[in-house]
PDB file of C-alpha atoms in Angstrom:
ATOM      1  CA  MET T 219     150.723  76.398 187.649  1.00  0.00           C
ATOM      2  CA  ASP T 220     151.871  74.324 190.746  1.00  0.00           C
ATOM      3  CA  VAL T 221     149.811  71.032 191.455  1.00  0.00           C
ATOM      4  CA  GLY T 222     150.309  68.882 194.505  1.00  0.00           C
ATOM      5  CA  TYR T 223     152.126  65.101 193.589  1.00  0.00           C
ATOM      6  CA  HIS T 224     150.047  64.006 196.737  1.00  0.00           C
ATOM      7  CA  SER T 225     146.921  65.920 196.432  1.00  0.00           C
ATOM      8  CA  TYR T 226     146.354  64.867 192.339  1.00  0.00           C
ATOM      9  CA  GLU T 227     147.810  61.270 193.151  1.00  0.00           C
ATOM     10  CA  THR T 228     144.538  61.517 195.995  1.00  0.00           C
ATOM     11  CA  GLU T 229     142.104  62.832 192.782  1.00  0.00           C
ATOM     12  CA  SER T 230     143.703  60.236 190.759  1.00  0.00           C
ATOM     13  CA  THR T 231     142.067  57.039 192.746  1.00  0.00           C
ATOM     14  CA  HIS T 232     139.212  57.991 192.442  1.00  0.00           C
ATOM     15  CA  THR T 233     139.759  57.472 188.955  1.00  0.00           C
ATOM     16  CA  ALA T 234     142.795  54.903 188.124  1.00  0.00           C
ATOM     17  CA  GLY T 235     141.615  51.684 185.972  1.00  0.00           C
ATOM     18  CA  LYS T 236     138.148  53.107 185.298  1.00  0.00           C
ATOM     19  CA  VAL T 237     136.769  54.940 181.658  1.00  0.00           C
ATOM     20  CA  ILE T 238     136.801  58.611 182.130  1.00  0.00           C
ATOM     21  CA  THR T 239     133.799  60.206 180.859  1.00  0.00           C
ATOM     22  CA  CYS T 240     135.533  64.261 180.133  1.00  0.00           C
ATOM     23  CA  LYS T 241     135.108  66.867 177.249  1.00  0.00           C
ATOM     24  CA  ALA T 242     137.275  66.843 173.833  1.00  0.00           C
ATOM     25  CA  ALA T 243     137.736  68.831 170.096  1.00  0.00           C
ATOM     26  CA  VAL T 244     136.334  66.232 168.039  1.00  0.00           C
ATOM     27  CA  ALA T 245     136.949  66.897 164.265  1.00  0.00           C
ATOM     28  CA  TRP T 246     134.173  64.567 162.483  1.00  0.00           C
ATOM     29  CA  GLY T 247     135.096  65.198 158.687  1.00  0.00           C
ATOM     30  CA  PRO T 248     137.831  67.345 156.576  1.00  0.00           C
ATOM     31  CA  GLY T 249     137.576  71.461 157.526  1.00  0.00           C
ATOM     32  CA  GLN T 250     134.297  70.945 159.507  1.00  0.00           C
ATOM     33  CA  PRO T 251     134.393  72.475 162.697  1.00  0.00           C
ATOM     34  CA  LEU T 252     136.177  71.113 165.904  1.00  0.00           C
ATOM     35  CA  VAL T 253     132.917  70.492 168.434  1.00  0.00           C
ATOM     36  CA  ILE T 254     133.522  70.484 171.841  1.00  0.00           C
ATOM     37  CA  GLU T 255     131.669  67.919 173.244  1.00  0.00           C
ATOM     38  CA  ASP T 256     131.594  64.444 175.974  1.00  0.00           C
ATOM     39  CA  VAL T 257     134.005  61.444 174.665  1.00  0.00           C
ATOM     40  CA  GLN T 258     135.244  58.612 176.904  1.00  0.00           C
ATOM     41  CA  VAL T 259     138.635  57.673 177.397  1.00  0.00           C
ATOM     42  CA  ALA T 260     139.526  54.468 178.821  1.00  0.00           C
ATOM     43  CA  PRO T 261     141.876  53.607 180.594  1.00  0.00           C
ATOM     44  CA  PRO T 262     146.340  52.557 179.838  1.00  0.00           C
ATOM     45  CA  GLN T 263     147.307  49.135 178.442  1.00  0.00           C
ATOM     46  CA  LYS T 264     150.436  47.784 178.950  1.00  0.00           C
ATOM     47  CA  MET T 265     153.145  50.262 178.479  1.00  0.00           C
ATOM     48  CA  GLU T 266     150.641  53.378 177.700  1.00  0.00           C
ATOM     49  CA  VAL T 267     149.636  56.217 180.125  1.00  0.00           C
ATOM     50  CA  ARG T 268     147.000  57.944 181.016  1.00  0.00           C
ATOM     51  CA  VAL T 269     147.801  61.651 181.052  1.00  0.00           C
ATOM     52  CA  LYS T 270     145.298  64.752 182.175  1.00  0.00           C
ATOM     53  CA  ILE T 271     145.877  67.518 179.289  1.00  0.00           C
ATOM     54  CA  LEU T 272     146.255  70.999 181.100  1.00  0.00           C
ATOM     55  CA  PHE T 273     147.583  73.366 178.310  1.00  0.00           C
ATOM     56  CA  THR T 274     147.670  72.198 175.018  1.00  0.00           C
ATOM     57  CA  SER T 275     149.177  74.565 171.921  1.00  0.00           C
ATOM     58  CA  ILE T 276     147.860  74.781 167.998  1.00  0.00           C
ATOM     59  CA  CYS T 277     150.195  74.088 165.166  1.00  0.00           C
ATOM     60  CA  HIS T 278     150.327  74.161 161.573  1.00  0.00           C
ATOM     61  CA  THR T 279     150.282  70.311 161.915  1.00  0.00           C
ATOM     62  CA  ASP T 280     146.585  70.371 163.368  1.00  0.00           C
ATOM     63  CA  LEU T 281     145.216  72.424 160.694  1.00  0.00           C
ATOM     64  CA  SER T 282     146.985  70.165 157.933  1.00  0.00           C
ATOM     65  CA  SER T 283     145.204  67.193 159.072  1.00  0.00           C
ATOM     66  CA  TRP T 284     142.103  68.846 160.349  1.00  0.00           C
ATOM     67  CA  LYS T 285     141.810  69.726 156.390  1.00  0.00           C
ATOM     68  CA  GLY T 286     141.922  66.829 155.480  1.00  0.00           C
ATOM     69  CA  GLU T 287     144.965  68.023 152.955  1.00  0.00           C
ATOM     70  CA  ASN T 288     146.375  64.941 152.508  1.00  0.00           C
ATOM     71  CA  GLU T 289     142.949  61.785 151.269  1.00  0.00           C
ATOM     72  CA  ALA T 290     145.411  59.020 152.496  1.00  0.00           C
ATOM     73  CA  GLN T 291     145.533  60.444 155.911  1.00  0.00           C
ATOM     74  CA  ARG T 292     142.181  61.206 156.908  1.00  0.00           C
ATOM     75  CA  ALA T 293     140.851  59.319 159.985  1.00  0.00           C
ATOM     76  CA  TYR T 294     136.905  60.785 161.413  1.00  0.00           C
ATOM     77  CA  PRO T 295     136.318  61.588 163.801  1.00  0.00           C
ATOM     78  CA  ARG T 296     139.520  62.330 165.394  1.00  0.00           C
ATOM     79  CA  ILE T 297     141.186  64.232 168.980  1.00  0.00           C
ATOM     80  CA  LEU T 298     143.908  65.971 166.448  1.00  0.00           C
ATOM     81  CA  GLY T 299     146.824  68.566 168.468  1.00  0.00           C
ATOM     82  CA  HIS T 300     149.802  67.189 169.510  1.00  0.00           C
ATOM     83  CA  GLU T 301     152.018  69.857 172.148  1.00  0.00           C
ATOM     84  CA  ALA T 302     150.369  70.061 175.467  1.00  0.00           C
ATOM     85  CA  ALA T 303     151.721  69.657 178.944  1.00  0.00           C
ATOM     86  CA  GLY T 304     149.468  67.698 182.303  1.00  0.00           C
ATOM     87  CA  ILE T 305     150.066  65.361 184.580  1.00  0.00           C
ATOM     88  CA  VAL T 306     150.132  61.948 184.463  1.00  0.00           C
ATOM     89  CA  GLU T 307     146.510  60.979 185.937  1.00  0.00           C
ATOM     90  CA  SER T 308     147.524  56.883 185.362  1.00  0.00           C
ATOM     91  CA  VAL T 309     150.168  53.943 184.275  1.00  0.00           C
ATOM     92  CA  GLY T 310     149.472  50.756 182.382  1.00  0.00           C
ATOM     93  CA  GLU T 311     150.952  47.628 183.042  1.00  0.00           C
ATOM     94  CA  GLY T 312     155.180  47.479 182.643  1.00  0.00           C
ATOM     95  CA  VAL T 313     155.169  51.576 182.812  1.00  0.00           C
ATOM     96  CA  GLU T 314     158.090  52.100 185.763  1.00  0.00           C
ATOM     97  CA  ASP T 315     160.078  55.239 184.325  1.00  0.00           C
ATOM     98  CA  MET T 316     156.637  57.274 185.520  1.00  0.00           C
ATOM     99  CA  LYS T 317     154.450  57.931 188.027  1.00  0.00           C
ATOM    100  CA  ILE T 318     150.675  59.092 188.826  1.00  0.00           C
ATOM    101  CA  GLY T 319     151.787  63.102 189.811  1.00  0.00           C
ATOM    102  CA  ASP T 320     154.209  63.257 187.330  1.00  0.00           C
ATOM    103  CA  HIS T 321     154.775  66.593 185.297  1.00  0.00           C
ATOM    104  CA  VAL T 322     154.862  65.033 181.382  1.00  0.00           C
ATOM    105  CA  ILE T 323     155.126  66.595 177.946  1.00  0.00           C
ATOM    106  CA  PRO T 324     153.962  64.198 174.672  1.00  0.00           C
ATOM    107  CA  PHE T 325     156.026  63.097 171.843  1.00  0.00           C
ATOM    108  CA  PHE T 326     154.039  62.776 168.134  1.00  0.00           C
ATOM    109  CA  GLN T 327     158.331  61.383 167.598  1.00  0.00           C
ATOM    110  CA  GLY T 328     158.223  58.726 170.366  1.00  0.00           C
ATOM    111  CA  GLU T 329     161.650  56.482 170.951  1.00  0.00           C
ATOM    112  CA  CYS T 330     161.048  52.534 172.054  1.00  0.00           C
ATOM    113  CA  GLY T 331     164.662  52.418 172.943  1.00  0.00           C
ATOM    114  CA  THR T 332     165.583  49.167 171.506  1.00  0.00           C
ATOM    115  CA  CYS T 333     165.382  49.490 167.404  1.00  0.00           C
ATOM    116  CA  ILE T 334     168.129  49.779 165.043  1.00  0.00           C
ATOM    117  CA  CYS T 335     166.747  53.569 164.802  1.00  0.00           C
ATOM    118  CA  CYS T 336     166.920  54.036 167.996  1.00  0.00           C
ATOM    119  CA  ARG T 337     170.169  52.244 168.971  1.00  0.00           C
ATOM    120  CA  SER T 338     171.764  54.652 166.062  1.00  0.00           C
ATOM    121  CA  GLN T 339     173.336  58.232 167.291  1.00  0.00           C
ATOM    122  CA  LYS T 340     172.949  59.511 163.614  1.00  0.00           C
ATOM    123  CA  THR T 341     169.147  59.694 163.349  1.00  0.00           C
ATOM    124  CA  ASN T 342     165.842  60.239 166.185  1.00  0.00           C
ATOM    125  CA  LEU T 343     163.382  58.405 164.311  1.00  0.00           C
ATOM    126  CA  CYS T 344     162.046  55.304 165.748  1.00  0.00           C
ATOM    127  CA  GLN T 345     160.466  51.966 163.659  1.00  0.00           C
ATOM    128  CA  LYS T 346     158.159  51.212 165.732  1.00  0.00           C
ATOM    129  CA  PHE T 347     156.408  54.991 167.319  1.00  0.00           C
ATOM    130  CA  GLY T 348     158.135  57.380 164.967  1.00  0.00           C
ATOM    131  CA  VAL T 349     155.877  59.453 162.950  1.00  0.00           C
ATOM    132  CA  ASN T 350     153.143  58.196 160.265  1.00  0.00           C
ATOM    133  CA  PRO T 351     150.015  59.989 159.844  1.00  0.00           C
ATOM    134  CA  LEU T 352     148.619  57.734 158.557  1.00  0.00           C
ATOM    135  CA  LYS T 353     148.755  55.856 161.855  1.00  0.00           C
ATOM    136  CA  SER T 354     144.513  56.378 164.352  1.00  0.00           C
ATOM    137  CA  VAL T 355     145.092  53.463 166.666  1.00  0.00           C
ATOM    138  CA  MET T 356     147.254  52.295 169.617  1.00  0.00           C
ATOM    139  CA  VAL T 357     150.101  50.308 168.775  1.00  0.00           C
ATOM    140  CA  ASN T 358     149.659  47.876 171.892  1.00  0.00           C
ATOM    141  CA  ASP T 359     146.412  46.175 170.001  1.00  0.00           C
ATOM    142  CA  GLY T 360     145.196  48.521 167.195  1.00  0.00           C
ATOM    143  CA  LYS T 361     142.576  49.567 168.936  1.00  0.00           C
ATOM    144  CA  THR T 362     141.897  53.158 170.440  1.00  0.00           C
ATOM    145  CA  ARG T 363     141.070  54.524 173.825  1.00  0.00           C
ATOM    146  CA  PHE T 364     138.810  57.698 172.945  1.00  0.00           C
ATOM    147  CA  SER T 365     135.308  56.867 172.017  1.00  0.00           C
ATOM    148  CA  THR T 366     131.685  58.321 171.661  1.00  0.00           C
ATOM    149  CA  MET T 367     129.185  58.439 173.969  1.00  0.00           C
ATOM    150  CA  ASP T 368     127.741  55.593 172.458  1.00  0.00           C
ATOM    151  CA  GLY T 369     130.926  53.421 172.172  1.00  0.00           C
ATOM    152  CA  ASN T 370     131.511  53.994 169.094  1.00  0.00           C
ATOM    153  CA  PRO T 371     135.375  54.646 168.374  1.00  0.00           C
ATOM    154  CA  ILE T 372     136.819  58.450 168.189  1.00  0.00           C
ATOM    155  CA  PHE T 373     140.713  58.081 166.326  1.00  0.00           C
ATOM    156  CA  HIS T 374     143.809  59.353 167.585  1.00  0.00           C
ATOM    157  CA  PHE T 375     146.279  61.237 165.655  1.00  0.00           C
ATOM    158  CA  LEU T 376     150.611  61.226 165.943  1.00  0.00           C
ATOM    159  CA  ASN T 377     150.725  59.507 168.967  1.00  0.00           C
ATOM    160  CA  THR T 378     149.415  61.337 171.303  1.00  0.00           C
ATOM    161  CA  SER T 379     145.659  63.557 170.361  1.00  0.00           C
ATOM    162  CA  THR T 380     146.022  66.370 172.899  1.00  0.00           C
ATOM    163  CA  PHE T 381     142.714  68.095 172.127  1.00  0.00           C
ATOM    164  CA  SER T 382     141.046  66.428 175.196  1.00  0.00           C
ATOM    165  CA  GLN T 383     140.631  66.491 178.859  1.00  0.00           C
ATOM    166  CA  TYR T 384     142.440  62.687 178.799  1.00  0.00           C
ATOM    167  CA  THR T 385     144.512  61.687 176.479  1.00  0.00           C
ATOM    168  CA  VAL T 386     146.115  57.885 176.279  1.00  0.00           C
ATOM    169  CA  LEU T 387     149.255  57.767 174.970  1.00  0.00           C
ATOM    170  CA  ASP T 388     152.262  54.912 174.337  1.00  0.00           C
ATOM    171  CA  SER T 389     155.116  55.494 177.468  1.00  0.00           C
ATOM    172  CA  ALA T 390     157.458  56.060 174.925  1.00  0.00           C
ATOM    173  CA  CYS T 391     155.754  58.871 173.753  1.00  0.00           C
ATOM    174  CA  VAL T 392     155.728  60.644 177.197  1.00  0.00           C
ATOM    175  CA  VAL T 393     158.915  62.385 178.962  1.00  0.00           C
ATOM    176  CA  LYS T 394     158.578  63.724 182.539  1.00  0.00           C
ATOM    177  CA  ILE T 395     159.744  66.697 183.297  1.00  0.00           C
ATOM    178  CA  ASP T 396     160.945  69.118 186.499  1.00  0.00           C
ATOM    179  CA  THR T 397     157.924  69.976 188.467  1.00  0.00           C
ATOM    180  CA  LYS T 398     159.345  73.303 188.837  1.00  0.00           C
ATOM    181  CA  ALA T 399     158.952  73.907 185.240  1.00  0.00           C
ATOM    182  CA  PRO T 400     156.023  76.255 184.722  1.00  0.00           C
ATOM    183  CA  LEU T 401     153.010  73.848 182.645  1.00  0.00           C
ATOM    184  CA  GLU T 402     151.233  76.655 180.490  1.00  0.00           C
ATOM    185  CA  LYS T 403     154.672  77.161 178.696  1.00  0.00           C
ATOM    186  CA  MET T 404     155.768  73.984 178.665  1.00  0.00           C
ATOM    187  CA  SER T 405     153.616  72.852 175.526  1.00  0.00           C
ATOM    188  CA  LEU T 406     155.782  74.383 173.039  1.00  0.00           C
ATOM    189  CA  LEU T 407     158.892  72.278 173.989  1.00  0.00           C
ATOM    190  CA  SER T 408     156.600  68.583 172.723  1.00  0.00           C
ATOM    191  CA  CYS T 409     157.175  70.196 169.016  1.00  0.00           C
ATOM    192  CA  GLY T 410     157.957  74.017 167.837  1.00  0.00           C
ATOM    193  CA  VAL T 411     160.841  74.612 170.386  1.00  0.00           C
ATOM    194  CA  SER T 412     162.222  71.283 170.337  1.00  0.00           C
ATOM    195  CA  THR T 413     162.177  71.258 166.067  1.00  0.00           C
ATOM    196  CA  GLY T 414     163.760  74.638 166.003  1.00  0.00           C
ATOM    197  CA  VAL T 415     166.805  74.014 168.865  1.00  0.00           C
ATOM    198  CA  GLY T 416     167.376  70.363 167.940  1.00  0.00           C
ATOM    199  CA  ALA T 417     167.743  71.793 164.505  1.00  0.00           C
ATOM    200  CA  ALA T 418     170.085  73.625 165.200  1.00  0.00           C
ATOM    201  CA  TRP T 419     172.185  71.268 167.579  1.00  0.00           C
ATOM    202  CA  ASN T 420     171.552  68.005 166.748  1.00  0.00           C
ATOM    203  CA  VAL T 421     171.054  67.938 163.135  1.00  0.00           C
ATOM    204  CA  ALA T 422     173.187  71.008 161.981  1.00  0.00           C
ATOM    205  CA  ASN T 423     175.558  70.839 165.075  1.00  0.00           C
ATOM    206  CA  LEU T 424     176.151  74.836 164.370  1.00  0.00           C
ATOM    207  CA  GLN T 425     179.705  75.491 165.487  1.00  0.00           C
ATOM    208  CA  PRO T 426     180.640  78.834 167.768  1.00  0.00           C
ATOM    209  CA  GLY T 427     181.247  81.372 165.113  1.00  0.00           C
ATOM    210  CA  SER T 428     179.186  80.312 162.183  1.00  0.00           C
ATOM    211  CA  SER T 429     176.173  82.449 160.210  1.00  0.00           C
ATOM    212  CA  VAL T 430     172.915  81.510 159.874  1.00  0.00           C
ATOM    213  CA  ALA T 431     170.085  82.452 157.623  1.00  0.00           C
ATOM    214  CA  ILE T 432     166.758  81.714 159.140  1.00  0.00           C
ATOM    215  CA  PHE T 433     163.110  82.248 156.336  1.00  0.00           C
ATOM    216  CA  GLY T 434     160.546  81.655 158.150  1.00  0.00           C
ATOM    217  CA  LEU T 435     160.189  82.976 161.463  1.00  0.00           C
ATOM    218  CA  GLY T 436     157.277  81.209 163.585  1.00  0.00           C
ATOM    219  CA  ALA T 437     157.399  79.128 166.467  1.00  0.00           C
ATOM    220  CA  VAL T 438     159.838  76.722 164.727  1.00  0.00           C
ATOM    221  CA  GLY T 439     161.751  78.799 163.002  1.00  0.00           C
ATOM    222  CA  LEU T 440     162.174  81.299 166.373  1.00  0.00           C
ATOM    223  CA  ALA T 441     163.408  78.289 167.818  1.00  0.00           C
ATOM    224  CA  VAL T 442     165.905  77.916 165.507  1.00  0.00           C
ATOM    225  CA  ALA T 443     167.485  81.398 165.983  1.00  0.00           C
ATOM    226  CA  GLU T 444     167.550  80.740 170.209  1.00  0.00           C
ATOM    227  CA  GLY T 445     169.607  77.174 169.090  1.00  0.00           C
ATOM    228  CA  ALA T 446     171.996  78.643 166.827  1.00  0.00           C
ATOM    229  CA  ARG T 447     171.871  81.638 169.743  1.00  0.00           C
ATOM    230  CA  VAL T 448     173.423  79.357 172.510  1.00  0.00           C
ATOM    231  CA  ARG T 449     175.587  77.424 169.777  1.00  0.00           C
ATOM    232  CA  GLY T 450     177.667  80.831 169.482  1.00  0.00           C
ATOM    233  CA  ALA T 451     176.685  82.450 166.010  1.00  0.00           C
ATOM    234  CA  SER T 452     178.382  85.426 164.602  1.00  0.00           C
ATOM    235  CA  LYS T 453     175.567  85.837 162.547  1.00  0.00           C
ATOM    236  CA  ILE T 454     171.575  85.336 162.725  1.00  0.00           C
ATOM    237  CA  ILE T 455     169.836  86.468 159.762  1.00  0.00           C
ATOM    238  CA  GLY T 456     165.853  86.253 159.922  1.00  0.00           C
ATOM    239  CA  VAL T 457     163.683  86.168 156.693  1.00  0.00           C
ATOM    240  CA  ASP T 458     160.022  86.775 157.012  1.00  0.00           C
ATOM    241  CA  ILE T 459     157.313  88.997 155.328  1.00  0.00           C
ATOM    242  CA  ASN T 460     155.695  90.101 158.990  1.00  0.00           C
ATOM    243  CA  PRO T 461     157.478  92.475 159.857  1.00  0.00           C
ATOM    244  CA  SER T 462     156.552  91.530 163.333  1.00  0.00           C
ATOM    245  CA  LYS T 463     158.462  88.969 163.769  1.00  0.00           C
ATOM    246  CA  PHE T 464     161.058  90.994 163.999  1.00  0.00           C
ATOM    247  CA  PHE T 465     161.274  92.229 167.189  1.00  0.00           C
ATOM    248  CA  LYS T 466     160.257  89.117 168.320  1.00  0.00           C
ATOM    249  CA  GLY T 467     164.110  87.117 166.303  1.00  0.00           C
ATOM    250  CA  LYS T 468     165.931  90.627 168.433  1.00  0.00           C
ATOM    251  CA  ALA T 469     164.948  88.712 171.333  1.00  0.00           C
ATOM    252  CA  VAL T 470     166.123  85.299 170.105  1.00  0.00           C
ATOM    253  CA  GLY T 471     169.280  86.010 168.805  1.00  0.00           C
ATOM    254  CA  ILE T 472     168.402  87.673 165.555  1.00  0.00           C
ATOM    255  CA  THR T 473     171.181  89.842 164.263  1.00  0.00           C
ATOM    256  CA  GLU T 474     169.621  91.120 161.125  1.00  0.00           C
ATOM    257  CA  PHE T 475     166.272  90.870 159.033  1.00  0.00           C
ATOM    258  CA  ILE T 476     165.342  90.776 155.887  1.00  0.00           C
ATOM    259  CA  ASN T 477     161.834  90.974 154.591  1.00  0.00           C
ATOM    260  CA  PRO T 478     161.905  89.679 150.498  1.00  0.00           C
ATOM    261  CA  LYS T 479     158.906  92.113 150.073  1.00  0.00           C
ATOM    262  CA  ASP T 480     162.038  94.901 150.634  1.00  0.00           C
ATOM    263  CA  LEU T 481     163.960  93.722 148.602  1.00  0.00           C
ATOM    264  CA  ASP T 482     163.726  94.489 144.607  1.00  0.00           C
ATOM    265  CA  VAL T 483     166.742  91.221 144.249  1.00  0.00           C
ATOM    266  CA  PRO T 484     166.439  87.661 144.793  1.00  0.00           C
ATOM    267  CA  VAL T 485     166.905  86.628 149.137  1.00  0.00           C
ATOM    268  CA  HIS T 486     170.186  84.516 148.542  1.00  0.00           C
ATOM    269  CA  GLU T 487     171.736  87.501 146.611  1.00  0.00           C
ATOM    270  CA  LYS T 488     171.262  90.121 149.258  1.00  0.00           C
ATOM    271  CA  ILE T 489     172.268  87.558 151.978  1.00  0.00           C
ATOM    272  CA  GLY T 490     175.181  86.961 149.756  1.00  0.00           C
ATOM    273  CA  ALA T 491     175.821  89.985 149.614  1.00  0.00           C
ATOM    274  CA  ILE T 492     176.180  90.965 153.206  1.00  0.00           C
ATOM    275  CA  THR T 493     177.860  87.617 154.558  1.00  0.00           C
ATOM    276  CA  VAL T 494     180.274  87.346 151.211  1.00  0.00           C
ATOM    277  CA  GLY T 495     179.074  84.635 149.384  1.00  0.00           C
ATOM    278  CA  GLY T 496     176.298  82.975 151.750  1.00  0.00           C
ATOM    279  CA  VAL T 497     176.016  81.844 155.054  1.00  0.00           C
ATOM    280  CA  ASP T 498     177.240  78.354 157.175  1.00  0.00           C
ATOM    281  CA  TYR T 499     173.639  76.654 158.061  1.00  0.00           C
ATOM    282  CA  SER T 500     170.363  78.162 156.260  1.00  0.00           C
ATOM    283  CA  PHE T 501     167.175  76.452 158.039  1.00  0.00           C
ATOM    284  CA  GLU T 502     163.894  76.301 156.000  1.00  0.00           C
ATOM    285  CA  CYS T 503     160.628  77.082 158.535  1.00  0.00           C
ATOM    286  CA  VAL T 504     158.201  77.181 155.533  1.00  0.00           C
ATOM    287  CA  GLY T 505     157.697  74.446 153.964  1.00  0.00           C
ATOM    288  CA  ASN T 506     157.252  76.255 150.726  1.00  0.00           C
ATOM    289  CA  LEU T 507     159.036  74.567 147.508  1.00  0.00           C
ATOM    290  CA  GLU T 508     160.573  78.691 146.578  1.00  0.00           C
ATOM    291  CA  VAL T 509     161.446  79.787 150.043  1.00  0.00           C
ATOM    292  CA  LEU T 510     163.648  76.121 149.897  1.00  0.00           C
ATOM    293  CA  ARG T 511     165.356  76.876 147.096  1.00  0.00           C
ATOM    294  CA  GLU T 512     166.166  80.098 148.366  1.00  0.00           C
ATOM    295  CA  ALA T 513     167.333  79.319 151.413  1.00  0.00           C
ATOM    296  CA  PHE T 514     169.360  76.197 149.023  1.00  0.00           C
ATOM    297  CA  LEU T 515     171.392  78.751 147.163  1.00  0.00           C
ATOM    298  CA  SER T 516     171.822  81.155 150.815  1.00  0.00           C
ATOM    299  CA  THR T 517     174.327  79.393 151.649  1.00  0.00           C
ATOM    300  CA  HIS T 518     177.791  79.693 150.710  1.00  0.00           C
ATOM    301  CA  THR T 519     177.996  75.883 149.206  1.00  0.00           C
ATOM    302  CA  VAL T 520     175.498  76.546 145.909  1.00  0.00           C
ATOM    303  CA  THR T 521     175.705  79.277 143.439  1.00  0.00           C
ATOM    304  CA  PRO T 522     172.346  80.239 141.138  1.00  0.00           C
ATOM    305  CA  SER T 523     175.335  79.389 137.641  1.00  0.00           C
ATOM    306  CA  SER T 524     175.735  76.189 139.419  1.00  0.00           C
ATOM    307  CA  TYR T 525     172.470  75.724 141.136  1.00  0.00           C
ATOM    308  CA  HIS T 526     170.995  71.880 139.505  1.00  0.00           C
ATOM    309  CA  PRO T 527     168.071  71.235 141.530  1.00  0.00           C
ATOM    310  CA  ALA T 528     168.178  67.071 140.998  1.00  0.00           C
ATOM    311  CA  SER T 529     171.997  66.831 141.932  1.00  0.00           C
ATOM    312  CA  ASP T 530     172.919  69.811 144.348  1.00  0.00           C
ATOM    313  CA  PHE T 531     171.914  69.582 147.842  1.00  0.00           C
ATOM    314  CA  PRO T 532     174.555  71.491 150.139  1.00  0.00           C
ATOM    315  CA  VAL T 533     175.103  70.275 153.560  1.00  0.00           C
ATOM    316  CA  SER T 534     174.942  73.295 155.400  1.00  0.00           C
ATOM    317  CA  SER T 535     171.231  73.238 154.176  1.00  0.00           C
ATOM    318  CA  ILE T 536     168.178  72.417 157.122  1.00  0.00           C
ATOM    319  CA  VAL T 537     164.782  71.448 156.292  1.00  0.00           C
ATOM    320  CA  VAL T 538     162.681  71.466 159.351  1.00  0.00           C
ATOM    321  CA  PRO T 539     160.030  69.860 159.099  1.00  0.00           C
ATOM    322  CA  LEU T 540     156.475  71.244 160.325  1.00  0.00           C
TER     323      LEU T 540
END
């Protein structure tokens, strides 16, 4: 999609500083069907950005929050969604690194740039804008920017709330991208792809020639494979119970596939046999305790006889958050 800056700047002159009425998918309760309805979106306040969402994806985190599996995280009505791509409609006071018409993607893991975590080279967490499933309002004033047509507040989700035609985000949770990048594909960068590639590049710091096992070949797992391929991994083993994932995995660099349903031995034993003792790096991209155990045991730093869940955590095993 090619959206010209000048045409969008003209469009924004009619909406900047005003409340926008648009469509959004609103969750009214745990497990209740999302309702597409008109909502009101207030203008961005200090250090905030209002974005016109053009494309948004669905992640398993959205599903879990919609179900309300964790009662402490429930906040309704709420607008979910965190993988998206769009265009800046207007900016609040103090925002200098973005302007009307910029192509952007939201990030639920924001960066203030000044806290002790942001200044550290060992973490990408942020004390102010980090992931907080309990957070449902804006940092600036503790209020929402969404409301129903009769003025009642609608809560935010993961700093993003992208299941809306317009959303307001803290500028720390928005990243500008090249206008030549196809927005319909960029939404995955705001969660799945960055999570998987980041796990391979930044968390594991995967080295050329390494062997890798990836448990779960969803969007995150396939992104791990792509990150491992680019880093020069010599062997990339994909593990999944869905055979259709194997074709997709091959396209991003997976060299061998294992379907646990086809084995008569535990997965870690199979991986140990084809890697002479285990892989250098193992990534768990499912969110299942038993799969996590297999991922740990698949590295060459742990053997079944020496594995003690309370004490043995090989540094070469990476749990990828979903």
